[in-house]
Amino acid sequence: MDGPVSSDGTRPAGEGRGAIPPGSEEEHATFDTSVAHLARVYNYWLGGKDNYEADRKAGDQVIQVQPEVVDSVRAGRAFLARVVRYLAGEVGIRQFLDIGTGIPTADNTHEVAQSVAPESRVVYVDNDPVVLAHARALLSSSPEGATDYLDADLRDTQTILTEAARTLDFSRPVAVMLIAVLHVIGNDDDPYGIVASLMNAAPTGSYLALSHVVSDIEPQKMEEVRSRLNRVMFQQSTYRSHAEVTRFFDGLELVQPGVVRVQEWRPDSEVEAKRTSRLWGGVARKR
Ligand SMILES: C[S@@+](CC[C@H](N)C(=O)[O-])C[C@H]1O[C@@H](n2cnc3c(N)ncnc32)[C@H](O)[C@@H]1O
């Protein structure tokens, strides 16, 4: 499946694949609910309702070894919102390419960006059919801005860049956002090459924002989590160390405080700063 659904293009929300009604027969025909999927397991941890028994079982298996996972995913969402607010507010970025969007929840990228700058333009990319079924919620752009949804695979950067160019102007700075998605890109799929090809397409003054599941905080527990999930989840995970995550920013200028636990990245409250995430996160500028 592929194809865009645009908030301001020739295929308005309601006419594209994003119009598949959640829970409809059409939606159910497009995916297998008996196997856990990352988007739905993540939705379960976040307290959402867009998940199935297999997802809840997988999620619970992780909670058994690591109850903090629930706090970790919340810290991850809060990081996303702070990063978008920083980029739209302090930096003045007006274009966002959010790959690995997830099932819509509170504070989606366009809502945060357009609350700061209504003219912000956001392209969402995910390859999960449930996210696609909810794409309409991601397309509620402000009249001054625009949103688009691409049903595409992160590994297919050429398709993403070509289709995103319908909404984003790649001669102007773009924030490439890879929030909690690169851990399902194995080393055989060249994750560093994928990030480099996205950043090569963006001009000077663009930003890379990413978070990534850790391998080197409580490493034994993390290995147990990874192997439990890999037994039951469709996507296979590769967790990475601080050094391996920092390598994604090679050639870019890291914004302070660098690559840190996401709750330590410019927290805006003590509650946020005290969360216990298992995610490294950082933001960097293209020189
Ligand atoms: C853990 S969720 C993170 C969602 C969101 N970025 C956040 O931080 O709240 C990861 C998302 O990446 C998507 N994803 C996984 N592999 C992908 C791929 N190869 N291409 C595009 N999206 C992918 C999943 O479907 C899921 O929605």
Short mmCIF file of N, CA, C and O and ligand atoms in Angstrom, two decimals, residues 38-40 42 46 73 76-77 80 98-103 105 125-128 131 152-155 160 178-181 183-185 211 235, ligand 1:
data_model
loop_
_atom_site.label_atom_id
_atom_site.label_comp_id
_atom_site.label_asym_id
_atom_site.label_seq_id
_atom_site.Cartn_x
_atom_site.Cartn_y
_atom_site.Cartn_z
N LEU A 38 4.20 -2.82 16.37
CA LEU A 38 4.79 -1.77 17.19
C LEU A 38 3.82 -0.61 17.46
O LEU A 38 3.68 -0.17 18.60
N ALA A 39 3.14 -0.12 16.41
CA ALA A 39 2.28 1.07 16.59
C ALA A 39 1.20 0.78 17.63
O ALA A 39 0.85 1.63 18.44
N ARG A 40 0.68 -0.47 17.61
CA ARG A 40 -0.45 -0.80 18.50
C ARG A 40 0.03 -1.14 19.91
O ARG A 40 -0.65 -0.85 20.89
N TYR A 42 2.63 0.19 21.28
CA TYR A 42 2.97 1.53 21.79
C TYR A 42 1.70 2.25 22.22
O TYR A 42 1.65 2.88 23.28
N LEU A 46 0.59 3.59 25.93
CA LEU A 46 0.18 4.99 26.14
C LEU A 46 -1.23 5.11 26.69
O LEU A 46 -1.73 6.21 26.92
N VAL A 73 7.46 5.55 27.52
CA VAL A 73 6.79 5.99 26.28
C VAL A 73 6.16 7.37 26.48
O VAL A 73 6.11 8.19 25.56
N GLY A 76 8.78 9.77 26.04
CA GLY A 76 9.07 9.87 24.61
C GLY A 76 8.13 10.82 23.90
O GLY A 76 8.55 11.62 23.07
N ARG A 77 6.85 10.76 24.24
CA ARG A 77 5.86 11.67 23.63
C ARG A 77 6.13 13.11 24.08
O ARG A 77 6.01 14.05 23.29
N LEU A 80 8.94 14.53 22.13
CA LEU A 80 8.51 14.93 20.78
C LEU A 80 7.88 16.33 20.82
O LEU A 80 8.24 17.20 20.02
N ASP A 98 7.80 13.96 9.62
CA ASP A 98 7.70 13.13 10.83
C ASP A 98 7.52 11.67 10.40
O ASP A 98 6.42 11.25 10.03
N ILE A 99 8.61 10.90 10.46
CA ILE A 99 8.58 9.52 9.95
C ILE A 99 8.50 8.54 11.12
O ILE A 99 9.30 8.61 12.06
N GLY A 100 7.52 7.61 11.03
CA GLY A 100 7.24 6.72 12.16
C GLY A 100 6.30 7.46 13.11
O GLY A 100 6.55 7.57 14.32
N THR A 101 5.23 7.96 12.53
CA THR A 101 4.30 8.87 13.20
C THR A 101 3.61 8.25 14.41
O THR A 101 3.43 8.88 15.44
N GLY A 102 3.16 7.00 14.25
CA GLY A 102 2.38 6.35 15.30
C GLY A 102 0.90 6.68 15.15
O GLY A 102 0.50 7.54 14.38
N ILE A 103 0.09 5.98 15.93
CA ILE A 103 -1.35 6.22 15.96
C ILE A 103 -1.58 7.58 16.60
O ILE A 103 -0.98 7.87 17.65
N THR A 105 -2.43 10.67 18.76
CA THR A 105 -2.74 10.77 20.18
C THR A 105 -2.75 12.26 20.51
O THR A 105 -3.00 13.08 19.62
N VAL A 125 4.69 10.16 7.95
CA VAL A 125 4.99 8.93 7.22
C VAL A 125 4.92 7.76 8.19
O VAL A 125 5.54 7.80 9.26
N ASP A 126 4.19 6.73 7.83
CA ASP A 126 4.18 5.50 8.62
C ASP A 126 3.82 4.37 7.66
O ASP A 126 3.25 4.61 6.59
N ASN A 127 4.17 3.14 8.03
CA ASN A 127 3.83 2.02 7.14
C ASN A 127 2.85 1.06 7.81
O ASN A 127 2.66 -0.05 7.33
N ASP A 128 2.21 1.49 8.89
CA ASP A 128 1.28 0.61 9.59
C ASP A 128 -0.15 0.89 9.14
O ASP A 128 -0.59 2.04 9.15
N VAL A 131 -2.30 2.99 11.54
CA VAL A 131 -1.98 4.42 11.51
C VAL A 131 -2.64 5.05 10.28
O VAL A 131 -3.26 6.11 10.35
N ALA A 152 4.19 4.90 3.68
CA ALA A 152 5.46 4.54 3.06
C ALA A 152 6.41 3.99 4.11
O ALA A 152 6.21 4.19 5.31
N ASP A 153 7.44 3.31 3.63
CA ASP A 153 8.41 2.66 4.50
C ASP A 153 9.64 3.54 4.65
O ASP A 153 10.18 4.04 3.65
N LEU A 154 10.08 3.73 5.88
CA LEU A 154 11.27 4.54 6.15
C LEU A 154 12.47 4.10 5.31
O LEU A 154 13.32 4.92 4.95
N ARG A 155 12.52 2.80 5.00
CA ARG A 155 13.67 2.31 4.24
C ARG A 155 13.63 2.77 2.78
O ARG A 155 14.64 2.71 2.09
N ILE A 160 9.76 8.56 -0.12
CA ILE A 160 9.37 9.54 0.91
C ILE A 160 9.75 10.95 0.45
O ILE A 160 8.93 11.87 0.49
N LEU A 178 12.62 11.47 13.56
CA LEU A 178 12.64 10.00 13.61
C LEU A 178 12.51 9.62 15.08
O LEU A 178 13.50 9.30 15.75
N ILE A 179 11.30 9.72 15.59
CA ILE A 179 11.07 9.57 17.02
C ILE A 179 10.63 8.14 17.33
O ILE A 179 9.54 7.72 16.91
N ALA A 180 11.49 7.42 18.04
CA ALA A 180 11.20 6.04 18.47
C ALA A 180 10.85 5.13 17.30
O ALA A 180 9.89 4.36 17.37
N VAL A 181 11.60 5.21 16.23
CA VAL A 181 11.35 4.33 15.07
C VAL A 181 12.61 3.61 14.59
O VAL A 181 12.53 2.48 14.11
N HIS A 183 14.82 1.98 16.00
CA HIS A 183 15.17 0.69 16.63
C HIS A 183 14.51 -0.48 15.90
O HIS A 183 14.85 -1.62 16.19
N VAL A 184 13.58 -0.21 14.99
CA VAL A 184 13.07 -1.34 14.19
C VAL A 184 13.69 -1.35 12.79
O VAL A 184 13.20 -2.03 11.90
N ILE A 185 14.76 -0.61 12.62
CA ILE A 185 15.55 -0.70 11.39
C ILE A 185 16.84 -1.42 11.78
O ILE A 185 17.70 -0.87 12.48
N SER A 211 14.80 9.96 18.60
CA SER A 211 14.95 9.24 19.86
C SER A 211 15.06 7.76 19.50
O SER A 211 14.62 7.33 18.42
N GLN A 235 7.56 -6.39 13.86
CA GLN A 235 8.83 -5.68 13.63
C GLN A 235 9.89 -6.23 14.60
O GLN A 235 9.60 -6.44 15.77
C1 LIG B 1 7.08 3.44 18.69
S1 LIG B 1 6.07 4.17 17.48
C2 LIG B 1 6.51 5.88 17.68
C3 LIG B 1 5.43 6.84 17.28
C4 LIG B 1 5.78 8.31 17.44
N1 LIG B 1 6.92 8.68 16.65
C5 LIG B 1 6.03 8.66 18.88
O1 LIG B 1 7.18 8.81 19.26
O2 LIG B 1 5.06 8.76 19.63
C6 LIG B 1 6.94 3.77 15.96
C7 LIG B 1 6.13 3.98 14.70
O3 LIG B 1 6.99 3.74 13.59
C8 LIG B 1 6.28 3.01 12.61
N2 LIG B 1 7.23 2.25 11.78
C9 LIG B 1 7.90 1.12 12.11
N3 LIG B 1 8.69 0.73 11.09
C10 LIG B 1 8.48 1.61 10.09
C11 LIG B 1 9.00 1.72 8.78
N4 LIG B 1 9.89 0.84 8.30
N5 LIG B 1 8.58 2.74 8.01
C12 LIG B 1 7.69 3.65 8.48
N6 LIG B 1 7.17 3.60 9.73
C13 LIG B 1 7.55 2.59 10.53
C14 LIG B 1 5.35 2.12 13.39
O4 LIG B 1 4.25 1.70 12.61
C15 LIG B 1 4.94 3.02 14.55
O5 LIG B 1 3.78 3.73 14.25
#
